[in-house]
Amino acid sequence: MTTTSDDHCLSIGMLLLPGFNGLAAHAMIDPFRAANYLHGRPVYHWQWLSPGQEAVTASNGLRFSNTRRYHECTDRLDYVVVNASWNPENCRSAPLTRWLRRQAAMGSTLVAIDTGAFLLGYAGLADGYRVTVHYEHIAAFRELFRNATVSDTLYVMDRNRLSCCGGQASADLALEIICGNHGLDLANGAARYIFHERLRPRTEGQLSRRHEPVGHAMPTNLLDAIILMERNLEEPLPLPEIALHAGLSVRQLERIFRLHTGMTPVRYYVDVRLDRARGLVTQTEMPMVEIASACGFRSSAHFSRAYRKRFTLAPMKDRIRGRIPFHFRSFPSHAGLA
């Protein structure tokens, strides 16, 4: 990662790609703003970059118009932050690949937010590195970029490749950068200034296995059963084996699933596999037969019927429609980080 002295102002290029993560853009930059204020003079300078002259729109409808075209930025940047969200494959281009490779060759630290690591992957700049992406895209990234290691943690710092899952985790990563460059005191001061309660460690997972954000606790034996399901998608386990692992009888397992999820464990297990399948359908070009096999369906026909029943359209149609982002979009998901 870039190191600095107190008299050097570090340069940051915030590259916003169409459909970028709006919350992450603000969460990433505000700790640097606070650091400048608290230090008494600028120690970080940033500029907003985009692919073209027109305003670039975030996935939540936020529009940025005061951006500079990235290819006009020919000088070395200390940090290049690639902010993408839905449909990162649509942002792939030869000019962007060349620009990212040139920045990397000049010694810039590349930072990927949300699905930004896909753009690094397309450019061959994630090979041999450990990265993270938003949990909904982990399975797709793993399938597409076999020479990179994908993590389910909030953020990753691997030499001159940094990445985070997006949203408020971007503030954690920014504070880590400040701490590495200017020490713990300034990082703590910046965190207090923006009311960031604590710096979450880079080892913390994206999804809490024990508590929902509003405080609802999941029973441990139910959690154990779900984790086992998520880790065995290609070859689904029989219900008695899952119950044994969770320390329950099959009847107890069925009762606890109905109580807390409103469905049977068998139905829940199928939904977990279908949720994983939908991510692969809409985020990769994998053949449907391979997706069916990877998600534990004995045939393409069986997979297609189950998929249509759950999502109301066939996988091939969803591959087209599912690539079109829309406001408040949400895929049903049970984590699927195995």
mmCIF file of C-alpha atoms in Angstrom:
data_model
loop_
_atom_site.group_PDB
_atom_site.id
_atom_site.type_symbol
_atom_site.label_atom_id
_atom_site.label_comp_id
_atom_site.label_asym_id
_atom_site.label_seq_id
_atom_site.Cartn_x
_atom_site.Cartn_y
_atom_site.Cartn_z
ATOM 1 C CA MET A 1 0.000 0.000 0.000
ATOM 2 C CA THR A 2 1.102 3.593 -0.619
ATOM 3 C CA THR A 3 3.139 5.166 2.183
ATOM 4 C CA THR A 4 3.688 8.873 2.688
ATOM 5 C CA SER A 5 5.316 11.568 4.748
ATOM 6 C CA ASP A 6 3.405 14.351 6.465
ATOM 7 C CA ASP A 7 4.294 16.871 3.764
ATOM 8 C CA HIS A 8 2.951 14.840 0.846
ATOM 9 C CA CYS A 9 -0.633 15.071 -0.416
ATOM 10 C CA LEU A 10 -1.865 11.721 -1.716
ATOM 11 C CA SER A 11 -3.891 11.691 -4.925
ATOM 12 C CA ILE A 12 -7.070 9.653 -5.314
ATOM 13 C CA GLY A 13 -8.981 9.012 -8.517
ATOM 14 C CA MET A 14 -12.585 8.010 -7.750
ATOM 15 C CA LEU A 15 -13.734 6.240 -10.898
ATOM 16 C CA LEU A 16 -17.530 6.052 -10.987
ATOM 17 C CA LEU A 17 -18.871 3.528 -13.471
ATOM 18 C CA PRO A 18 -22.538 3.483 -14.576
ATOM 19 C CA GLY A 19 -24.702 2.002 -11.835
ATOM 20 C CA PHE A 20 -21.998 2.592 -9.196
ATOM 21 C CA ASN A 21 -22.619 2.181 -5.465
ATOM 22 C CA GLY A 22 -23.700 5.656 -4.302
ATOM 23 C CA LEU A 23 -23.414 5.018 -0.572
ATOM 24 C CA ALA A 24 -19.939 3.571 -1.010
ATOM 25 C CA ALA A 25 -18.762 6.635 -2.952
ATOM 26 C CA HIS A 26 -19.622 8.926 -0.035
ATOM 27 C CA ALA A 27 -18.508 6.477 2.643
ATOM 28 C CA MET A 28 -15.106 6.130 0.984
ATOM 29 C CA ILE A 29 -14.382 9.821 0.533
ATOM 30 C CA ASP A 30 -15.688 11.296 3.792
ATOM 31 C CA PRO A 31 -12.942 9.875 6.031
ATOM 32 C CA PHE A 32 -10.381 11.566 3.753
ATOM 33 C CA ARG A 33 -12.300 14.839 3.988
ATOM 34 C CA ALA A 34 -12.290 14.561 7.778
ATOM 35 C CA ALA A 35 -8.580 13.700 7.798
ATOM 36 C CA ASN A 36 -7.775 16.840 5.810
ATOM 37 C CA TYR A 37 -9.791 19.003 8.186
ATOM 38 C CA LEU A 38 -8.328 17.491 11.340
ATOM 39 C CA HIS A 39 -4.758 17.537 10.033
ATOM 40 C CA GLY A 40 -5.041 21.243 9.306
ATOM 41 C CA ARG A 41 -4.085 21.010 5.654
ATOM 42 C CA PRO A 42 -4.815 18.664 2.758
ATOM 43 C CA VAL A 43 -3.110 15.310 3.000
ATOM 44 C CA TYR A 44 -5.498 13.736 0.485
ATOM 45 C CA HIS A 45 -6.702 15.161 -2.811
ATOM 46 C CA TRP A 46 -9.357 13.441 -4.881
ATOM 47 C CA GLN A 47 -11.055 13.868 -8.203
ATOM 48 C CA TRP A 48 -14.193 12.230 -9.541
ATOM 49 C CA LEU A 49 -13.647 10.296 -12.765
ATOM 50 C CA SER A 50 -16.101 8.697 -15.194
ATOM 51 C CA PRO A 51 -16.051 7.050 -18.647
ATOM 52 C CA GLY A 52 -17.548 10.004 -20.559
ATOM 53 C CA GLN A 53 -18.695 13.605 -20.525
ATOM 54 C CA GLU A 54 -22.292 12.850 -19.571
ATOM 55 C CA ALA A 55 -23.413 12.579 -15.954
ATOM 56 C CA VAL A 56 -22.938 9.143 -14.412
ATOM 57 C CA THR A 57 -25.824 7.659 -12.413
ATOM 58 C CA ALA A 58 -25.565 5.445 -9.337
ATOM 59 C CA SER A 59 -27.748 2.401 -8.735
ATOM 60 C CA ASN A 60 -29.870 4.495 -6.334
ATOM 61 C CA GLY A 61 -30.482 7.229 -8.907
ATOM 62 C CA LEU A 62 -27.829 9.653 -7.603
ATOM 63 C CA ARG A 63 -26.230 11.556 -10.501
ATOM 64 C CA PHE A 64 -22.685 12.933 -10.642
ATOM 65 C CA SER A 65 -22.042 15.579 -13.268
ATOM 66 C CA ASN A 66 -18.793 17.178 -12.052
ATOM 67 C CA THR A 67 -16.583 14.349 -13.242
ATOM 68 C CA ARG A 68 -13.465 14.208 -15.384
ATOM 69 C CA ARG A 69 -13.049 11.606 -18.092
ATOM 70 C CA TYR A 70 -10.658 9.008 -16.742
ATOM 71 C CA HIS A 71 -8.556 8.784 -19.907
ATOM 72 C CA GLU A 72 -7.679 12.470 -19.510
ATOM 73 C CA CYS A 73 -5.945 11.572 -16.250
ATOM 74 C CA THR A 74 -2.525 10.513 -17.508
ATOM 75 C CA ASP A 75 -0.464 11.228 -14.389
ATOM 76 C CA ARG A 76 0.148 8.561 -11.780
ATOM 77 C CA LEU A 77 -2.455 8.474 -9.019
ATOM 78 C CA ASP A 78 -1.594 7.163 -5.586
ATOM 79 C CA TYR A 79 -4.966 5.419 -5.413
ATOM 80 C CA VAL A 80 -7.363 4.477 -8.189
ATOM 81 C CA VAL A 81 -10.775 3.579 -6.735
ATOM 82 C CA VAL A 82 -12.976 1.578 -9.121
ATOM 83 C CA ASN A 83 -16.605 1.864 -7.998
ATOM 84 C CA ALA A 84 -19.045 -0.446 -9.796
ATOM 85 C CA SER A 85 -22.218 -2.226 -8.764
ATOM 86 C CA TRP A 86 -24.759 -3.856 -11.086
ATOM 87 C CA ASN A 87 -23.599 -5.334 -14.396
ATOM 88 C CA PRO A 88 -19.845 -4.771 -14.154
ATOM 89 C CA GLU A 89 -19.429 -6.654 -17.430
ATOM 90 C CA ASN A 90 -21.191 -3.776 -19.198
ATOM 91 C CA CYS A 91 -18.439 -1.423 -18.025
ATOM 92 C CA ARG A 92 -15.673 -3.549 -19.514
ATOM 93 C CA SER A 93 -13.793 -1.889 -22.352
ATOM 94 C CA ALA A 94 -10.383 -1.948 -23.991
ATOM 95 C CA PRO A 95 -9.665 1.747 -23.134
ATOM 96 C CA LEU A 96 -10.501 1.165 -19.453
ATOM 97 C CA THR A 97 -8.328 -1.954 -19.351
ATOM 98 C CA ARG A 98 -5.409 -0.040 -20.854
ATOM 99 C CA TRP A 99 -5.849 2.850 -18.421
ATOM 100 C CA LEU A 100 -6.015 0.590 -15.372
ATOM 101 C CA ARG A 101 -2.968 -1.366 -16.514
ATOM 102 C CA ARG A 102 -1.067 1.880 -17.100
ATOM 103 C CA GLN A 103 -1.932 3.163 -13.625
ATOM 104 C CA ALA A 104 -0.873 -0.176 -12.115
ATOM 105 C CA ALA A 105 2.402 -0.092 -14.062
ATOM 106 C CA MET A 106 3.106 3.410 -12.714
ATOM 107 C CA GLY A 107 2.714 2.114 -9.162
ATOM 108 C CA SER A 108 -0.812 3.164 -8.278
ATOM 109 C CA THR A 109 -2.642 1.201 -5.593
ATOM 110 C CA LEU A 110 -5.837 -0.142 -7.145
ATOM 111 C CA VAL A 111 -8.945 -0.099 -4.944
ATOM 112 C CA ALA A 112 -12.110 -1.980 -5.929
ATOM 113 C CA ILE A 113 -15.531 -1.239 -4.423
ATOM 114 C CA ASP A 114 -18.585 -3.526 -4.585
ATOM 115 C CA THR A 115 -18.098 -5.251 -7.973
ATOM 116 C CA GLY A 116 -15.097 -3.132 -8.941
ATOM 117 C CA ALA A 117 -12.865 -6.195 -8.604
ATOM 118 C CA PHE A 118 -14.542 -7.605 -11.732
ATOM 119 C CA LEU A 119 -12.983 -4.767 -13.741
ATOM 120 C CA LEU A 120 -9.598 -5.581 -12.252
ATOM 121 C CA GLY A 121 -10.216 -9.218 -13.125
ATOM 122 C CA TYR A 122 -11.115 -8.430 -16.733
ATOM 123 C CA ALA A 123 -7.870 -6.443 -16.989
ATOM 124 C CA GLY A 124 -5.823 -9.309 -15.540
ATOM 125 C CA LEU A 125 -4.983 -7.164 -12.520
ATOM 126 C CA ALA A 126 -6.525 -9.450 -9.900
ATOM 127 C CA ASP A 127 -4.489 -12.536 -10.836
ATOM 128 C CA GLY A 128 -2.534 -13.759 -7.842
ATOM 129 C CA TYR A 129 -4.335 -11.408 -5.457
ATOM 130 C CA ARG A 130 -6.943 -11.842 -2.771
ATOM 131 C CA VAL A 131 -9.990 -9.601 -3.239
ATOM 132 C CA THR A 132 -13.576 -9.242 -2.095
ATOM 133 C CA VAL A 133 -16.826 -8.262 -3.787
ATOM 134 C CA HIS A 134 -20.418 -7.843 -2.598
ATOM 135 C CA TYR A 135 -21.662 -11.199 -1.288
ATOM 136 C CA GLU A 136 -24.249 -11.550 -4.076
ATOM 137 C CA HIS A 137 -21.428 -11.642 -6.633
ATOM 138 C CA ILE A 138 -18.911 -13.908 -4.881
ATOM 139 C CA ALA A 139 -19.964 -17.083 -6.692
ATOM 140 C CA ALA A 140 -19.814 -15.376 -10.095
ATOM 141 C CA PHE A 141 -16.393 -13.880 -9.394
ATOM 142 C CA ARG A 142 -15.060 -17.256 -8.300
ATOM 143 C CA GLU A 143 -16.251 -18.864 -11.533
ATOM 144 C CA LEU A 144 -14.918 -16.107 -13.804
ATOM 145 C CA PHE A 145 -11.508 -15.459 -12.264
ATOM 146 C CA ARG A 146 -9.866 -18.691 -11.216
ATOM 147 C CA ASN A 147 -6.429 -17.040 -10.778
ATOM 148 C CA ALA A 148 -7.691 -14.730 -8.042
ATOM 149 C CA THR A 149 -8.850 -15.609 -4.531
ATOM 150 C CA VAL A 150 -12.196 -14.141 -3.506
ATOM 151 C CA SER A 151 -13.041 -13.539 0.145
ATOM 152 C CA ASP A 152 -16.355 -12.993 1.934
ATOM 153 C CA THR A 153 -14.872 -10.436 4.345
ATOM 154 C CA LEU A 154 -15.797 -6.737 4.496
ATOM 155 C CA TYR A 155 -12.556 -5.617 2.915
ATOM 156 C CA VAL A 156 -9.205 -6.985 1.818
ATOM 157 C CA MET A 157 -5.771 -5.352 1.711
ATOM 158 C CA ASP A 158 -3.361 -7.421 -0.382
ATOM 159 C CA ARG A 159 -0.222 -5.476 -1.277
ATOM 160 C CA ASN A 160 -1.213 -2.836 -3.839
ATOM 161 C CA ARG A 161 -4.709 -4.266 -4.382
ATOM 162 C CA LEU A 162 -7.393 -3.167 -1.938
ATOM 163 C CA SER A 163 -11.061 -4.071 -2.159
ATOM 164 C CA CYS A 164 -14.266 -3.896 -0.160
ATOM 165 C CA CYS A 165 -17.814 -5.175 -0.484
ATOM 166 C CA GLY A 166 -19.275 -1.661 -0.809
ATOM 167 C CA GLY A 167 -21.683 0.423 1.240
ATOM 168 C CA GLN A 168 -20.480 1.502 4.661
ATOM 169 C CA ALA A 169 -17.584 -0.956 4.542
ATOM 170 C CA SER A 170 -15.926 1.597 2.250
ATOM 171 C CA ALA A 171 -15.471 3.851 5.286
ATOM 172 C CA ASP A 172 -13.697 1.038 7.149
ATOM 173 C CA LEU A 173 -11.297 0.601 4.250
ATOM 174 C CA ALA A 174 -10.685 4.355 3.974
ATOM 175 C CA LEU A 175 -9.913 4.558 7.694
ATOM 176 C CA GLU A 176 -7.465 1.667 7.353
ATOM 177 C CA ILE A 177 -5.756 3.577 4.537
ATOM 178 C CA ILE A 178 -5.534 6.707 6.704
ATOM 179 C CA CYS A 179 -4.171 4.667 9.599
ATOM 180 C CA GLY A 180 -1.502 3.122 7.376
ATOM 181 C CA ASN A 181 -0.470 6.475 5.912
ATOM 182 C CA HIS A 182 -0.786 8.855 8.851
ATOM 183 C CA GLY A 183 -1.182 6.792 11.987
ATOM 184 C CA LEU A 184 -3.817 5.700 14.436
ATOM 185 C CA ASP A 185 -4.512 9.137 15.932
ATOM 186 C CA LEU A 186 -5.633 10.701 12.656
ATOM 187 C CA ALA A 187 -7.651 7.594 11.721
ATOM 188 C CA ASN A 188 -9.405 7.660 15.104
ATOM 189 C CA GLY A 189 -10.056 11.369 14.787
ATOM 190 C CA ALA A 190 -11.545 10.955 11.314
ATOM 191 C CA ALA A 191 -13.731 8.084 12.527
ATOM 192 C CA ARG A 192 -15.058 10.147 15.427
ATOM 193 C CA TYR A 193 -15.649 13.135 13.158
ATOM 194 C CA ILE A 194 -17.916 11.170 10.817
ATOM 195 C CA PHE A 195 -19.490 9.234 13.743
ATOM 196 C CA HIS A 196 -18.105 5.895 12.611
ATOM 197 C CA GLU A 197 -18.505 3.921 15.820
ATOM 198 C CA ARG A 198 -15.695 1.439 15.304
ATOM 199 C CA LEU A 199 -13.236 0.327 12.700
ATOM 200 C CA ARG A 200 -14.355 -3.157 11.812
ATOM 201 C CA PRO A 201 -11.413 -5.519 11.259
ATOM 202 C CA ARG A 202 -10.654 -6.735 7.762
ATOM 203 C CA THR A 203 -11.335 -10.300 8.947
ATOM 204 C CA GLU A 204 -14.994 -9.550 9.739
ATOM 205 C CA GLY A 205 -17.464 -11.295 7.438
ATOM 206 C CA GLN A 206 -19.966 -9.427 5.301
ATOM 207 C CA LEU A 207 -22.964 -11.144 6.889
ATOM 208 C CA SER A 208 -23.279 -11.793 10.587
ATOM 209 C CA ARG A 209 -23.842 -15.476 11.232
ATOM 210 C CA ARG A 210 -25.336 -14.842 14.652
ATOM 211 C CA HIS A 211 -27.439 -11.703 14.581
ATOM 212 C CA GLU A 212 -29.590 -9.766 12.186
ATOM 213 C CA PRO A 213 -28.870 -6.016 12.097
ATOM 214 C CA VAL A 214 -32.002 -5.193 14.090
ATOM 215 C CA GLY A 215 -30.979 -7.590 16.842
ATOM 216 C CA HIS A 216 -32.842 -10.834 16.123
ATOM 217 C CA ALA A 217 -30.707 -13.801 17.111
ATOM 218 C CA MET A 218 -30.803 -17.011 15.074
ATOM 219 C CA PRO A 219 -30.762 -20.300 17.014
ATOM 220 C CA THR A 220 -27.341 -21.898 16.824
ATOM 221 C CA ASN A 221 -28.580 -25.277 15.602
ATOM 222 C CA LEU A 222 -30.591 -23.630 12.813
ATOM 223 C CA LEU A 223 -27.562 -21.583 11.842
ATOM 224 C CA ASP A 224 -25.397 -24.706 11.756
ATOM 225 C CA ALA A 225 -27.880 -26.430 9.466
ATOM 226 C CA ILE A 226 -28.041 -23.464 7.083
ATOM 227 C CA ILE A 227 -24.258 -23.125 6.905
ATOM 228 C CA LEU A 228 -23.979 -26.824 6.072
ATOM 229 C CA MET A 229 -26.521 -26.380 3.278
ATOM 230 C CA GLU A 230 -24.669 -23.393 1.854
ATOM 231 C CA ARG A 231 -21.410 -25.330 1.819
ATOM 232 C CA ASN A 232 -22.908 -28.307 0.008
ATOM 233 C CA LEU A 233 -24.725 -27.054 -3.059
ATOM 234 C CA GLU A 234 -23.326 -29.191 -5.849
ATOM 235 C CA GLU A 235 -24.005 -32.438 -3.958
ATOM 236 C CA PRO A 236 -26.996 -31.732 -1.665
ATOM 237 C CA LEU A 237 -26.899 -33.586 1.643
ATOM 238 C CA PRO A 238 -29.754 -35.786 2.876
ATOM 239 C CA LEU A 239 -31.920 -34.303 5.613
ATOM 240 C CA PRO A 240 -30.884 -36.838 8.304
ATOM 241 C CA GLU A 241 -27.216 -35.881 7.850
ATOM 242 C CA ILE A 242 -28.033 -32.182 8.215
ATOM 243 C CA ALA A 243 -30.091 -32.877 11.328
ATOM 244 C CA LEU A 244 -27.281 -34.956 12.837
ATOM 245 C CA HIS A 245 -24.768 -32.151 12.203
ATOM 246 C CA ALA A 246 -27.091 -29.658 13.902
ATOM 247 C CA GLY A 247 -27.619 -31.946 16.903
ATOM 248 C CA LEU A 248 -31.315 -32.412 16.172
ATOM 249 C CA SER A 249 -33.693 -35.117 15.073
ATOM 250 C CA VAL A 250 -35.247 -34.750 11.630
ATOM 251 C CA ARG A 251 -38.574 -33.857 13.258
ATOM 252 C CA GLN A 252 -36.907 -31.176 15.426
ATOM 253 C CA LEU A 253 -35.091 -29.793 12.392
ATOM 254 C CA GLU A 254 -38.352 -29.514 10.462
ATOM 255 C CA ARG A 255 -40.052 -27.803 13.387
ATOM 256 C CA ILE A 256 -37.309 -25.208 13.897
ATOM 257 C CA PHE A 257 -37.194 -24.408 10.175
ATOM 258 C CA ARG A 258 -40.949 -23.876 10.032
ATOM 259 C CA LEU A 259 -40.844 -21.705 13.137
ATOM 260 C CA HIS A 260 -38.032 -19.405 11.991
ATOM 261 C CA THR A 261 -38.221 -19.483 8.187
ATOM 262 C CA GLY A 262 -41.812 -20.413 7.485
ATOM 263 C CA MET A 263 -40.800 -23.323 5.257
ATOM 264 C CA THR A 264 -39.530 -26.871 5.444
ATOM 265 C CA PRO A 265 -35.775 -27.516 5.448
ATOM 266 C CA VAL A 266 -36.095 -29.247 2.082
ATOM 267 C CA ARG A 267 -37.778 -26.192 0.551
ATOM 268 C CA TYR A 268 -35.238 -23.887 2.155
ATOM 269 C CA TYR A 269 -32.348 -25.968 0.782
ATOM 270 C CA VAL A 270 -33.804 -25.801 -2.743
ATOM 271 C CA ASP A 271 -34.175 -22.018 -2.426
ATOM 272 C CA VAL A 272 -30.560 -21.669 -1.314
ATOM 273 C CA ARG A 273 -29.446 -23.570 -4.417
ATOM 274 C CA LEU A 274 -31.745 -21.546 -6.676
ATOM 275 C CA ASP A 275 -30.513 -18.255 -5.224
ATOM 276 C CA ARG A 276 -26.941 -19.315 -6.001
ATOM 277 C CA ALA A 277 -28.044 -20.371 -9.464
ATOM 278 C CA ARG A 278 -29.674 -17.002 -10.146
ATOM 279 C CA GLY A 279 -26.452 -15.224 -9.332
ATOM 280 C CA LEU A 280 -24.607 -17.402 -11.857
ATOM 281 C CA VAL A 281 -27.361 -17.016 -14.466
ATOM 282 C CA THR A 282 -27.443 -13.217 -14.324
ATOM 283 C CA GLN A 283 -23.779 -12.491 -13.592
ATOM 284 C CA THR A 284 -21.892 -14.954 -15.800
ATOM 285 C CA GLU A 285 -22.050 -16.560 -19.218
ATOM 286 C CA MET A 286 -21.787 -20.095 -17.824
ATOM 287 C CA PRO A 287 -23.846 -22.646 -19.808
ATOM 288 C CA MET A 288 -27.107 -23.515 -18.082
ATOM 289 C CA VAL A 289 -26.149 -27.184 -17.845
ATOM 290 C CA GLU A 290 -23.040 -26.233 -15.849
ATOM 291 C CA ILE A 291 -25.043 -23.957 -13.562
ATOM 292 C CA ALA A 292 -27.578 -26.715 -12.956
ATOM 293 C CA SER A 293 -24.813 -29.127 -12.013
ATOM 294 C CA ALA A 294 -22.990 -26.594 -9.815
ATOM 295 C CA CYS A 295 -26.190 -25.996 -7.859
ATOM 296 C CA GLY A 296 -27.144 -29.623 -7.334
ATOM 297 C CA PHE A 297 -29.867 -30.194 -9.944
ATOM 298 C CA ARG A 298 -29.870 -33.613 -11.584
ATOM 299 C CA SER A 299 -30.885 -32.317 -15.025
ATOM 300 C CA SER A 300 -31.281 -29.089 -16.963
ATOM 301 C CA ALA A 301 -35.009 -29.730 -17.274
ATOM 302 C CA HIS A 302 -35.401 -30.161 -13.512
ATOM 303 C CA PHE A 303 -33.368 -27.030 -12.945
ATOM 304 C CA SER A 304 -35.394 -25.003 -15.442
ATOM 305 C CA ARG A 305 -38.728 -26.074 -13.909
ATOM 306 C CA ALA A 306 -37.593 -25.238 -10.374
ATOM 307 C CA TYR A 307 -36.126 -21.934 -11.522
ATOM 308 C CA ARG A 308 -39.280 -20.889 -13.349
ATOM 309 C CA LYS A 309 -41.434 -21.822 -10.379
ATOM 310 C CA ARG A 310 -39.354 -19.712 -7.981
ATOM 311 C CA PHE A 311 -38.552 -16.684 -10.158
ATOM 312 C CA THR A 312 -41.534 -16.802 -12.585
ATOM 313 C CA LEU A 313 -39.393 -16.887 -15.720
ATOM 314 C CA ALA A 314 -37.008 -19.270 -17.427
ATOM 315 C CA PRO A 315 -33.258 -19.035 -16.761
ATOM 316 C CA MET A 316 -32.415 -17.847 -20.291
ATOM 317 C CA LYS A 317 -34.992 -15.047 -20.079
ATOM 318 C CA ASP A 318 -33.701 -14.085 -16.650
ATOM 319 C CA ARG A 319 -30.188 -13.916 -18.084
ATOM 320 C CA ILE A 320 -31.419 -11.060 -20.281
ATOM 321 C CA ARG A 321 -33.857 -9.341 -17.920
ATOM 322 C CA GLY A 322 -31.785 -9.941 -14.808
ATOM 323 C CA ARG A 323 -28.935 -7.871 -16.241
ATOM 324 C CA ILE A 324 -31.097 -4.755 -16.279
ATOM 325 C CA PRO A 325 -30.725 -2.942 -12.949
ATOM 326 C CA PHE A 326 -33.726 -1.390 -11.296
ATOM 327 C CA HIS A 327 -34.326 0.552 -8.116
ATOM 328 C CA PHE A 328 -34.630 -1.400 -4.863
ATOM 329 C CA ARG A 329 -33.770 -4.618 -6.642
ATOM 330 C CA SER A 330 -33.237 -7.533 -4.292
ATOM 331 C CA PHE A 331 -32.429 -11.158 -4.966
ATOM 332 C CA PRO A 332 -33.616 -13.488 -2.237
ATOM 333 C CA SER A 333 -30.403 -14.680 -0.665
ATOM 334 C CA HIS A 334 -29.314 -16.884 2.185
ATOM 335 C CA ALA A 335 -25.661 -15.711 2.065
ATOM 336 C CA GLY A 336 -24.217 -18.508 -0.087
ATOM 337 C CA LEU A 337 -20.605 -17.764 0.785
ATOM 338 C CA ALA A 338 -19.311 -21.316 0.720
#
